[in-house]
Backbone as numpy.savetxt, mean C-alpha at the origin, in Angstrom:
# Nx Ny Nz CAx CAy CAz Cx Cy Cz
-5.30 9.09 23.38 -4.89 8.82 22.01 -5.24 10.04 21.16
-4.36 10.41 20.28 -4.62 11.54 19.39 -5.62 11.15 18.32
-6.09 12.16 17.62 -7.04 11.90 16.52 -6.34 11.12 15.42
-6.93 10.01 14.98 -6.31 9.17 13.96 -6.60 9.69 12.57
-5.71 9.40 11.67 -5.81 9.77 10.26 -6.99 9.05 9.62
-7.77 9.74 8.78 -8.93 9.09 8.18 -8.73 8.74 6.70
-7.49 8.81 6.20 -7.24 8.40 4.82 -7.35 6.88 4.72
-7.78 6.41 3.55 -7.88 4.97 3.34 -7.40 4.62 1.93
-7.11 3.36 1.75 -6.83 2.80 0.43 -7.82 1.66 0.26
-8.52 1.62 -0.84 -9.53 0.59 -1.07 -8.88 -0.79 -1.12
-9.46 -1.75 -0.41 -8.96 -3.13 -0.53 -9.08 -3.60 -1.98
-8.23 -4.52 -2.37 -8.29 -5.07 -3.72 -6.92 -5.43 -4.24
-6.86 -5.65 -5.52 -5.64 -6.09 -6.21 -4.90 -4.86 -6.76
-3.59 -4.82 -6.49 -2.74 -3.71 -6.93 -1.52 -4.26 -7.64
-0.98 -3.47 -8.55 0.27 -3.83 -9.24 1.34 -2.82 -8.86
2.48 -3.33 -8.43 3.65 -2.49 -8.15 4.21 -2.02 -9.48
4.81 -0.86 -9.51 5.32 -0.33 -10.78 6.36 -1.25 -11.42
6.98 -2.14 -10.64 7.95 -3.09 -11.21 7.28 -4.36 -11.73
5.95 -4.51 -11.52 5.23 -5.64 -12.10 4.51 -6.58 -11.16
5.08 -6.93 -9.99 4.40 -7.88 -9.13 3.04 -7.37 -8.65
2.14 -8.33 -8.36 0.79 -7.98 -7.91 0.61 -8.31 -6.43
-0.24 -7.51 -5.78 -0.47 -7.60 -4.35 -1.94 -7.45 -4.04
-2.36 -7.99 -2.91 -3.72 -7.79 -2.41 -3.65 -6.87 -1.21
-4.30 -5.71 -1.30 -4.41 -4.82 -0.15 -5.58 -5.30 0.69
-5.32 -5.47 1.97 -6.32 -5.97 2.89 -7.03 -4.82 3.60
-6.26 -3.85 4.10 -6.86 -2.74 4.83 -5.78 -1.72 5.17
-6.22 -0.59 5.75 -5.28 0.35 6.35 -5.30 0.10 7.85
-4.14 0.24 8.48 -3.99 -0.04 9.91 -3.09 1.04 10.52
-2.99 1.05 11.84 -2.17 2.03 12.54 -1.05 1.36 13.31
0.12 1.98 13.30 1.24 1.52 14.10 0.89 1.78 15.57
1.06 0.79 16.42 0.61 0.89 17.81 1.38 1.93 18.64
2.60 2.23 18.28 3.40 3.18 19.06 3.35 4.59 18.49
3.42 4.70 17.17 3.51 6.02 16.54 2.19 6.52 15.97
1.21 5.62 15.86 -0.08 5.88 15.23 0.05 6.25 13.74
1.21 5.90 13.14 1.40 6.14 11.71 0.44 5.24 10.93
-0.20 5.81 9.92 -1.10 5.06 9.05 -0.29 4.15 8.13
-0.67 2.87 8.09 0.04 1.88 7.31 -0.94 1.14 6.41
-0.43 0.49 5.37 -1.23 -0.35 4.49 -0.84 -1.80 4.74
-1.83 -2.64 5.01 -1.62 -4.06 5.23 -1.90 -4.78 3.92
-0.92 -5.56 3.44 -1.08 -6.22 2.14 -0.31 -7.52 2.10
-0.58 -8.32 1.06 0.15 -9.58 0.86 0.49 -9.71 -0.61
1.64 -10.30 -0.90 2.00 -10.55 -2.30 1.12 -11.65 -2.88
0.82 -11.57 -4.15 0.05 -12.60 -4.85 1.00 -13.54 -5.61
2.18 -13.70 -5.07 3.19 -14.61 -5.61 4.01 -15.11 -4.42
4.67 -16.22 -4.56 5.52 -16.73 -3.49 4.76 -17.03 -2.22
5.42 -16.84 -1.08 4.80 -17.10 0.21 3.76 -16.03 0.53
2.60 -16.42 1.08 1.51 -15.47 1.34 1.65 -14.71 2.66
2.84 -14.22 2.98 3.05 -13.48 4.22 2.35 -12.12 4.16
2.00 -11.61 5.33 1.41 -10.26 5.42 2.52 -9.24 5.63
2.37 -8.08 4.98 3.34 -7.01 5.07 2.63 -5.69 5.36
3.36 -4.73 5.91 2.84 -3.38 6.07 3.83 -2.41 5.45
3.29 -1.32 4.97 4.12 -0.26 4.38 3.45 1.05 4.78
4.23 2.09 5.07 3.62 3.37 5.39 2.66 3.83 4.28
1.51 4.33 4.69 0.49 4.79 3.75 1.08 5.75 2.72
1.84 6.73 3.18 2.39 7.73 2.26 3.31 7.11 1.22
4.08 6.11 1.60 4.96 5.44 0.64 4.14 4.58 -0.33
3.14 3.87 0.20 2.32 3.01 -0.66 1.60 3.83 -1.73
1.09 4.99 -1.37 0.25 5.77 -2.27 0.99 6.84 -3.06
2.30 6.95 -2.88 3.03 8.03 -3.54 3.25 7.80 -5.03
3.52 8.91 -5.71 3.95 8.84 -7.11 5.47 8.91 -7.12
6.06 8.16 -8.03 7.51 8.16 -8.20 7.83 8.46 -9.65
9.06 8.81 -9.91 9.48 9.08 -11.28 10.38 7.94 -11.76
10.01 7.36 -12.91 10.77 6.26 -13.50 10.99 6.61 -14.96
12.25 6.72 -15.37 12.59 7.07 -16.75 11.86 8.33 -17.23
11.79 9.33 -16.34 11.16 10.60 -16.70 9.64 10.61 -16.66
9.02 9.49 -16.28 7.55 9.41 -16.20 7.11 9.29 -14.76
6.04 9.98 -14.40 5.46 9.87 -13.06 4.50 8.69 -13.03
4.72 7.80 -12.07 3.89 6.60 -11.90 3.52 6.47 -10.43
2.38 5.84 -10.16 2.07 5.48 -8.79 2.90 4.25 -8.43
3.42 4.21 -7.21 4.19 3.05 -6.77 3.32 1.79 -6.87
2.05 1.90 -6.44 1.08 0.81 -6.55 -0.16 1.36 -7.25
-0.64 0.62 -8.24 -1.84 1.03 -8.99 -2.92 -0.03 -8.83
-4.13 0.40 -8.50 -5.24 -0.54 -8.32 -5.63 -1.13 -9.67
-5.75 -2.48 -9.72 -6.09 -3.16 -10.97 -7.32 -4.05 -10.84
-7.92 -4.12 -9.65 -9.10 -4.96 -9.49 -9.56 -5.05 -8.05
-10.70 -5.71 -7.88 -11.26 -5.88 -6.53 -10.77 -7.13 -5.86
């Protein structure tokens, strides 16, 4: 196995730039590609678990000319 990525995202409550809130559970690795992923669940609707690539979860995006984080930490 190659050396794994050591970046992390703190567990806790996050808000998507569009408004919905999510609970980040941990960072995990894809079993085939070893890509770093974020494991999270929505705090609305059905409590299913989801994963998103770490880079996508933590990236900044531009909305109406303003740079925003896709997900912003709002609590523990």
